[in-house]
Short mmCIF file of N, CA and C in Angstrom, two decimals:
data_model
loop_
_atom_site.label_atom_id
_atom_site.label_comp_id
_atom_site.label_asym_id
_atom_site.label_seq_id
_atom_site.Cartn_x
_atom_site.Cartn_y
_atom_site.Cartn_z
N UNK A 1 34.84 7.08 -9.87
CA UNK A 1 33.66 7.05 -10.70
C UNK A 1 32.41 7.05 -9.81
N UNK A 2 31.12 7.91 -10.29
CA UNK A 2 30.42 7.95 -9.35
C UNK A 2 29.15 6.57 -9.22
N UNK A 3 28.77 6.41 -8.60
CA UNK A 3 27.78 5.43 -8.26
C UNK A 3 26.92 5.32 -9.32
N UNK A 4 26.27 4.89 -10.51
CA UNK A 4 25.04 5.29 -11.20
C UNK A 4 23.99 5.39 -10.34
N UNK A 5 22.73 6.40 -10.40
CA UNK A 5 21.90 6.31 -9.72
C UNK A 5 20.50 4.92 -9.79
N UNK A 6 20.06 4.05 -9.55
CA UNK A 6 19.61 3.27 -9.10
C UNK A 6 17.89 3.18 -8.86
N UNK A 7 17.19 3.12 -9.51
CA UNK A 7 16.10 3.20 -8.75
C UNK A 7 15.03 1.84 -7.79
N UNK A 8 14.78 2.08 -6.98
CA UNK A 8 14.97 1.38 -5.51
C UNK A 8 13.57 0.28 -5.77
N UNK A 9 13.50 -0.57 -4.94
CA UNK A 9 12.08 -1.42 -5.25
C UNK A 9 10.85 -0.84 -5.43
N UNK A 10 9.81 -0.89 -6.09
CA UNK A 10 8.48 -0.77 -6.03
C UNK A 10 7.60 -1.82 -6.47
N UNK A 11 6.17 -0.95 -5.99
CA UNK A 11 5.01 -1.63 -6.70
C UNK A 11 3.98 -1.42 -7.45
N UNK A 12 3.84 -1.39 -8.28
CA UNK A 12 2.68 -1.46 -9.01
C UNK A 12 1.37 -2.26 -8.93
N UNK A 13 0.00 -1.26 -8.71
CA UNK A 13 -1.00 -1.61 -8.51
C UNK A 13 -2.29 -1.31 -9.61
N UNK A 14 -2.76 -1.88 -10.67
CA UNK A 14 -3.88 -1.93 -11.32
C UNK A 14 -5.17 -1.17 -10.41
N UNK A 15 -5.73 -0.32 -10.22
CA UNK A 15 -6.68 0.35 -9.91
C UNK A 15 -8.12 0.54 -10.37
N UNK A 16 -9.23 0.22 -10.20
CA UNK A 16 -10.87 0.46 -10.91
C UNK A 16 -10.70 1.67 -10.95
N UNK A 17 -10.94 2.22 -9.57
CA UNK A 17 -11.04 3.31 -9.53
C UNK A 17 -10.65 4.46 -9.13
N UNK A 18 -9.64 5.08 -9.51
CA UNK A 18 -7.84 5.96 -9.11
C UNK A 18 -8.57 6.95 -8.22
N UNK A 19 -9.22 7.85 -8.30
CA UNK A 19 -10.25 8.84 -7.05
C UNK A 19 -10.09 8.10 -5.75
N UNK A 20 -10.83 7.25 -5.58
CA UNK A 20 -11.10 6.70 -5.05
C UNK A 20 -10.12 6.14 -3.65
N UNK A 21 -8.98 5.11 -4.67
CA UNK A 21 -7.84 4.81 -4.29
C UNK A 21 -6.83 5.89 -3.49
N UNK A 22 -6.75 6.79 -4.50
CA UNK A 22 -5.80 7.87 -3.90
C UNK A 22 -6.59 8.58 -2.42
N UNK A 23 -7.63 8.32 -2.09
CA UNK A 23 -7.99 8.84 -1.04
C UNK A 23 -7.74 7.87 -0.05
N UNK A 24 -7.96 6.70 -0.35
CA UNK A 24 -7.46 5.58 0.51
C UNK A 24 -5.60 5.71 1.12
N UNK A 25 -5.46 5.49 0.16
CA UNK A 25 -3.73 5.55 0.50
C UNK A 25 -3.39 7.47 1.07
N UNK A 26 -4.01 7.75 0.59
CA UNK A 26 -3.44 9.21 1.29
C UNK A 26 -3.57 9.36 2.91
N UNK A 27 -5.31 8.58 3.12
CA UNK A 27 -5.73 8.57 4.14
C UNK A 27 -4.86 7.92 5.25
N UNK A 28 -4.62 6.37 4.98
CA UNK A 28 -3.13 5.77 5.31
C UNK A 28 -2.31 6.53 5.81
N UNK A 29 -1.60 7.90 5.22
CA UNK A 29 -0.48 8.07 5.31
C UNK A 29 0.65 8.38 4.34
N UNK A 30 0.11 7.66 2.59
CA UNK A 30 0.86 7.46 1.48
C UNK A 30 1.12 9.05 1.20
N UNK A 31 2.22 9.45 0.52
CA UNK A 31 2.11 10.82 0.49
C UNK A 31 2.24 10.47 -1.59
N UNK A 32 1.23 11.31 -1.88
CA UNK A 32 1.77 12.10 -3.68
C UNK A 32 2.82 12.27 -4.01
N UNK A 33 3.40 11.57 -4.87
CA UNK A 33 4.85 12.25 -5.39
C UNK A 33 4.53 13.00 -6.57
N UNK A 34 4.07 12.07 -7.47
CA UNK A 34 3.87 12.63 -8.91
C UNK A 34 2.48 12.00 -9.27
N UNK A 35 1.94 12.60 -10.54
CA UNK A 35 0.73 11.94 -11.01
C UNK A 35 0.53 12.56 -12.57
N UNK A 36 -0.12 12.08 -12.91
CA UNK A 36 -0.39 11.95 -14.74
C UNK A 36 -1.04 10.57 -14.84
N UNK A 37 -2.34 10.99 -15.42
CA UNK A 37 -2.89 9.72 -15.99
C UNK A 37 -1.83 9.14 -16.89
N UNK A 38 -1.74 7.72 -16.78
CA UNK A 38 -2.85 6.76 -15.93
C UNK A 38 -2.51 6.35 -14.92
N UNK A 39 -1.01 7.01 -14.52
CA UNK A 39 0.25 6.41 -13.47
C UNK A 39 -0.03 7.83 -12.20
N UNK A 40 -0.19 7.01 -11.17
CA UNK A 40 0.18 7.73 -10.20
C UNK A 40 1.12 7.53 -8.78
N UNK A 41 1.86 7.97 -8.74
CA UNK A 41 3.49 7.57 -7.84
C UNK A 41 3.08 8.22 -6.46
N UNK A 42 2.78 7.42 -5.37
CA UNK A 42 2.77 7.29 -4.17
C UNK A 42 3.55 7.02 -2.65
N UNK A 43 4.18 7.10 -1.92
CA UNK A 43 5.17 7.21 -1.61
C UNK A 43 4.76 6.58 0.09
N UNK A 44 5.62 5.64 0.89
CA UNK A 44 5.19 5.34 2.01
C UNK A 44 6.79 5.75 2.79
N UNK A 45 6.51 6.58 4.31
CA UNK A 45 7.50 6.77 4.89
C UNK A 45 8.55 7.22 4.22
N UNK A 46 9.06 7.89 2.87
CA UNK A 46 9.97 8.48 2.24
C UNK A 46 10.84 7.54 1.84
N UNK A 47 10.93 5.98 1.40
CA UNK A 47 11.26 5.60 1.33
C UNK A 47 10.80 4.25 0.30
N UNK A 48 9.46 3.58 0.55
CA UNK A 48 8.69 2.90 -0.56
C UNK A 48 8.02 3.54 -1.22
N UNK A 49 8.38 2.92 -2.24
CA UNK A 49 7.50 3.42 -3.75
C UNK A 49 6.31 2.47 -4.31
N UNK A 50 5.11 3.20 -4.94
CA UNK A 50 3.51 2.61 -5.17
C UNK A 50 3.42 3.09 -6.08
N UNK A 51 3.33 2.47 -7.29
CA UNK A 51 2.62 2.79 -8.58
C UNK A 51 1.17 2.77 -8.33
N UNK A 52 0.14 3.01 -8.70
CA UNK A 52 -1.38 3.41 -8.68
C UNK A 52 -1.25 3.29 -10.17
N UNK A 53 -1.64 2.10 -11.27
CA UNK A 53 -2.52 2.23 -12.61
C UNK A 53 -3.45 2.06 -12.56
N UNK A 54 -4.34 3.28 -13.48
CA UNK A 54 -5.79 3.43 -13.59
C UNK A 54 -6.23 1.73 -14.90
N UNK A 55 -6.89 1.56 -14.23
CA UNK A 55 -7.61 0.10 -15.23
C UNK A 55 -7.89 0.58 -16.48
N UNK A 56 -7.59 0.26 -17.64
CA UNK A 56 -7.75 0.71 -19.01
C UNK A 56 -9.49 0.03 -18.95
N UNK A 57 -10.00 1.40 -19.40
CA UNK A 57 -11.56 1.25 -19.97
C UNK A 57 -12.27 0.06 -20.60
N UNK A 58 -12.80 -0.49 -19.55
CA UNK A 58 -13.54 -1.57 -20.04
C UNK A 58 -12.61 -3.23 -19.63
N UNK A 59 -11.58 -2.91 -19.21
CA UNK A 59 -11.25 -3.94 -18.29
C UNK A 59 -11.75 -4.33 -17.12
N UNK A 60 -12.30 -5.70 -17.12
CA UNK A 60 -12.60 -6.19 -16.11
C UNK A 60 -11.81 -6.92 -15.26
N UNK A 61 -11.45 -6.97 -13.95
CA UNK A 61 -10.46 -8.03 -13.79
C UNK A 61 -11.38 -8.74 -12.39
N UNK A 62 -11.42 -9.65 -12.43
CA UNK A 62 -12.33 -10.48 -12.14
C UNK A 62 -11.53 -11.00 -11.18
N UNK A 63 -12.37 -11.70 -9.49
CA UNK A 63 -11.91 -12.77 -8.74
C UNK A 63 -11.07 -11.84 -8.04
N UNK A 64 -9.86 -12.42 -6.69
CA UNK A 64 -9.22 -12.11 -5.60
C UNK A 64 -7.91 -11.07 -6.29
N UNK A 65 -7.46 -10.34 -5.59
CA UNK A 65 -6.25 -9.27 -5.88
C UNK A 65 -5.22 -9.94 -5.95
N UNK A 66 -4.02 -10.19 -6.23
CA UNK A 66 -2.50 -10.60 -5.59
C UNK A 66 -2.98 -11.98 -4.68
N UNK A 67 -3.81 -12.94 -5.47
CA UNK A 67 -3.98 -14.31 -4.37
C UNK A 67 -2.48 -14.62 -4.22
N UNK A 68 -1.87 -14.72 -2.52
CA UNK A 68 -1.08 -15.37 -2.72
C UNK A 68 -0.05 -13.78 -2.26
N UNK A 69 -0.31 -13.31 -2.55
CA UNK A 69 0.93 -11.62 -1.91
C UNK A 69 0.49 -11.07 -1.16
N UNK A 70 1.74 -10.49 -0.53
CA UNK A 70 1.56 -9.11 0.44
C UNK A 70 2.56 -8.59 0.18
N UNK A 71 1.43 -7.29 -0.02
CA UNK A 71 2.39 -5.58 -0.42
C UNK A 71 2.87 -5.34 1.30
N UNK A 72 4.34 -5.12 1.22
CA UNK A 72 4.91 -4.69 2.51
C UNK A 72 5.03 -3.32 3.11
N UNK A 73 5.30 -3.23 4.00
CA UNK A 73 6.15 -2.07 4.50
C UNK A 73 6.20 -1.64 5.89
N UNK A 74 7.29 -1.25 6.29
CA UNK A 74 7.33 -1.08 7.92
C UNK A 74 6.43 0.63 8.27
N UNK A 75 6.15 -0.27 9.33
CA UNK A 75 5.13 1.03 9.93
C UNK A 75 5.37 2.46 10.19
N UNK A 76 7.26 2.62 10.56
CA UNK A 76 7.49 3.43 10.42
C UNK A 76 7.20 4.10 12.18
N UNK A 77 7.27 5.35 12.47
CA UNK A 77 6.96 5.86 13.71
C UNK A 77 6.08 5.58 14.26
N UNK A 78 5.02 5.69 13.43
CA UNK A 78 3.64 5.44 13.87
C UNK A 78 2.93 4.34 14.70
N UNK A 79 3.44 3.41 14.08
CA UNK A 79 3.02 2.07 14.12
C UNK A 79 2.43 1.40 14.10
N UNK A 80 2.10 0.14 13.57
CA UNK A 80 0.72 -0.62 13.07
C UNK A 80 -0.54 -0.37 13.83
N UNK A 81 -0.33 0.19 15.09
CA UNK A 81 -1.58 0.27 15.63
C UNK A 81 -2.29 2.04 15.08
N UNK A 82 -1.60 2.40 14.91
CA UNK A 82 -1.96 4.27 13.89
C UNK A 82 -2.81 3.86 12.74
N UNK A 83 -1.63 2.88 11.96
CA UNK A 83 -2.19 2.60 10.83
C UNK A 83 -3.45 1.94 10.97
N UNK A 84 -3.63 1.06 11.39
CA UNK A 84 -5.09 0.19 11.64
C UNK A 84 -6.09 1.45 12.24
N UNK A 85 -6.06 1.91 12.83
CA UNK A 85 -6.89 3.25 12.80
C UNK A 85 -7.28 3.81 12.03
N UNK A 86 -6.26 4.60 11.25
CA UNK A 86 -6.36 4.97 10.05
C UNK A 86 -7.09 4.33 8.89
N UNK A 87 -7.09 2.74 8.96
CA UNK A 87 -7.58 2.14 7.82
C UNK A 87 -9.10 1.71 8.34
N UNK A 88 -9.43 1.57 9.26
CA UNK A 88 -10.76 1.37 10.22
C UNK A 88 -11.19 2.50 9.51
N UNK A 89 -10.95 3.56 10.09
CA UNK A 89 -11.69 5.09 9.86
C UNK A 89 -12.12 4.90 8.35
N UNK A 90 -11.09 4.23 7.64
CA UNK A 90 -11.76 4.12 5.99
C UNK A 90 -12.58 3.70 5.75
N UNK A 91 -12.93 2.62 6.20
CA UNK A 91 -13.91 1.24 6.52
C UNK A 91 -13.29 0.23 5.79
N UNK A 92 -12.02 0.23 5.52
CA UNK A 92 -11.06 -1.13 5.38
C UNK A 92 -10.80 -1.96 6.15
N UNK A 93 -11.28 -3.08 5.82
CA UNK A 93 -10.79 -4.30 6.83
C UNK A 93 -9.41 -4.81 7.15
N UNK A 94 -9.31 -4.99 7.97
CA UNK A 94 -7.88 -4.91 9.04
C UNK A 94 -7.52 -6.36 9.83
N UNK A 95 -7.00 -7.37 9.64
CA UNK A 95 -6.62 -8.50 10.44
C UNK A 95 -4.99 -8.02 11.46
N UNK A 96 -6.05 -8.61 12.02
CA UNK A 96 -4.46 -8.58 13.53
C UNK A 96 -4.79 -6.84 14.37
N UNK A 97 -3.51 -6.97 15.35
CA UNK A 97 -2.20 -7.26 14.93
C UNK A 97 -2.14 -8.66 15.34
N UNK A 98 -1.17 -9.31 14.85
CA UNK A 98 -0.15 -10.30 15.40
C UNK A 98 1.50 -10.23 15.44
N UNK A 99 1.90 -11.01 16.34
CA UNK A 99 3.37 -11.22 16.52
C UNK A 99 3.67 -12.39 16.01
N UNK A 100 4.43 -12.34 15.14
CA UNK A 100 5.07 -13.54 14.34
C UNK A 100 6.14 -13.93 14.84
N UNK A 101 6.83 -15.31 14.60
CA UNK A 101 8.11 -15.81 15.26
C UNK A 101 9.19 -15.10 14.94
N UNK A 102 9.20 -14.28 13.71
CA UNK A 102 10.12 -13.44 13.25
C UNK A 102 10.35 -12.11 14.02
N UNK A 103 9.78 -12.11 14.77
CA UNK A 103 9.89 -10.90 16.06
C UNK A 103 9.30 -9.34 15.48
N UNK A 104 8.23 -9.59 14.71
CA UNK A 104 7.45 -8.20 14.34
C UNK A 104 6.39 -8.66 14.95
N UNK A 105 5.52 -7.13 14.86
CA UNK A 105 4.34 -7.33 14.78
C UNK A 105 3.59 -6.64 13.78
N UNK A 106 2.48 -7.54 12.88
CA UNK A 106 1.80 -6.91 11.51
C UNK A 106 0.38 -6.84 12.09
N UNK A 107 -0.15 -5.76 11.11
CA UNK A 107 -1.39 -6.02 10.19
C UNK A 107 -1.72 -6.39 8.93
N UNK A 108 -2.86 -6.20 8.48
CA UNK A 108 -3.07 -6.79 7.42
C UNK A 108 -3.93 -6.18 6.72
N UNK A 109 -4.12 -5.01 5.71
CA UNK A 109 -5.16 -3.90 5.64
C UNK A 109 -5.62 -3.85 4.13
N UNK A 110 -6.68 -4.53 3.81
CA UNK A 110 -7.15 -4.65 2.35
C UNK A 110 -7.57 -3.04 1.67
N UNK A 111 -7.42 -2.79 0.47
CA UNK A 111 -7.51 -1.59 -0.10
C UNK A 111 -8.72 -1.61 -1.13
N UNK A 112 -9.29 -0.55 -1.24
CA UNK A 112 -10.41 -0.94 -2.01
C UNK A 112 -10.41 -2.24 -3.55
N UNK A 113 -9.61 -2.39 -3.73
CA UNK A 113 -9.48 -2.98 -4.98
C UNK A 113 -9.08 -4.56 -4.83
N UNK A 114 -9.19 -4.93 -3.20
CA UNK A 114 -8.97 -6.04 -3.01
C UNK A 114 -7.34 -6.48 -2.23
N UNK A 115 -6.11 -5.54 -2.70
CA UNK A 115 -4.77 -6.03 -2.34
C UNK A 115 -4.57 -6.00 -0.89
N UNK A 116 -3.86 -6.66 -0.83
CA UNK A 116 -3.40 -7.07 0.81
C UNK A 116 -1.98 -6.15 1.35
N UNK A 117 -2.45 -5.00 1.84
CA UNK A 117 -1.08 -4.46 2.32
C UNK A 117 -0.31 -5.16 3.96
N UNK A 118 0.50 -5.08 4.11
CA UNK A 118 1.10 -5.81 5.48
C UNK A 118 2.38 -4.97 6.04
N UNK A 119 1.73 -4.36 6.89
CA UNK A 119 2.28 -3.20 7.96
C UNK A 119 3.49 -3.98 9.25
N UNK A 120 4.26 -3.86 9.08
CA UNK A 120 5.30 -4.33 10.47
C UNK A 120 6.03 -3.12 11.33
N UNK A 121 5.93 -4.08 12.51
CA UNK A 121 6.94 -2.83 13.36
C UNK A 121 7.59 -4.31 14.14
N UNK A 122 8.67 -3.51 15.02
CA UNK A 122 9.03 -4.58 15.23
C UNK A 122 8.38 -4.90 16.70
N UNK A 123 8.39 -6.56 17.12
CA UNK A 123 7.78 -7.04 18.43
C UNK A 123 8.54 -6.91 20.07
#
């Protein structure tokens, strides 16, 4: 019997302003999978998946992004130091790198809308 197919972790992100965003994450690195308002499917290293929802009209959402999370993902070839480039050049603010006891090393790269992405490779 064959395996059912499965679909793998993601995330979903509330967005102000989807233009905007999608230039951010593309800029990153994120590649387009699919798109249709209000959902747009984003893709990191061929392997993580990013929902992008556009904010329904006239929602406000007020105060800090994900207090308390970080959106993950390994750096991939590149490595956190590409990426932090990449997100500089945006004019996104960028903490680290650091080496954690867990034997990576992250950044920490806020996206226009406030969320905390967190880039690893290993240390």
């Amino acid at each position: 019997m064959d395996k059912p197919q499965t679909m793998r972790s993601f995330v979903k992100l509330l967005v102000t302003d989807t233009p905007a965003s999608v230039r951010f994450y593309e800029g990153l690195g994120f590649e387009r999978i699919a798109s249709g308002p209000p959902i747009l499917r984003l893709q990191w290293g061929g392997e993580s998946d990013m929902y992008l929802i556009s904010s329904p009209a006239g929602l406000k959402l007020e105060g800090r992004k994900g207090l308390g999370v970080l959106v993950g993902f390994r750096a991939g070839e590149a490595g956190v130091d590409a990426v932090a480039q990449k997100a500089l050049a945006l004019g996104a603010p960028v903490e680290g790198p650091t080496v954690q006891p867990w034997y990576t090393r992250e950044i920490i790269v806020t996206d226009p809308d406030g969320y905390r992405l967190n880039f690893i490779e290993p240390s």
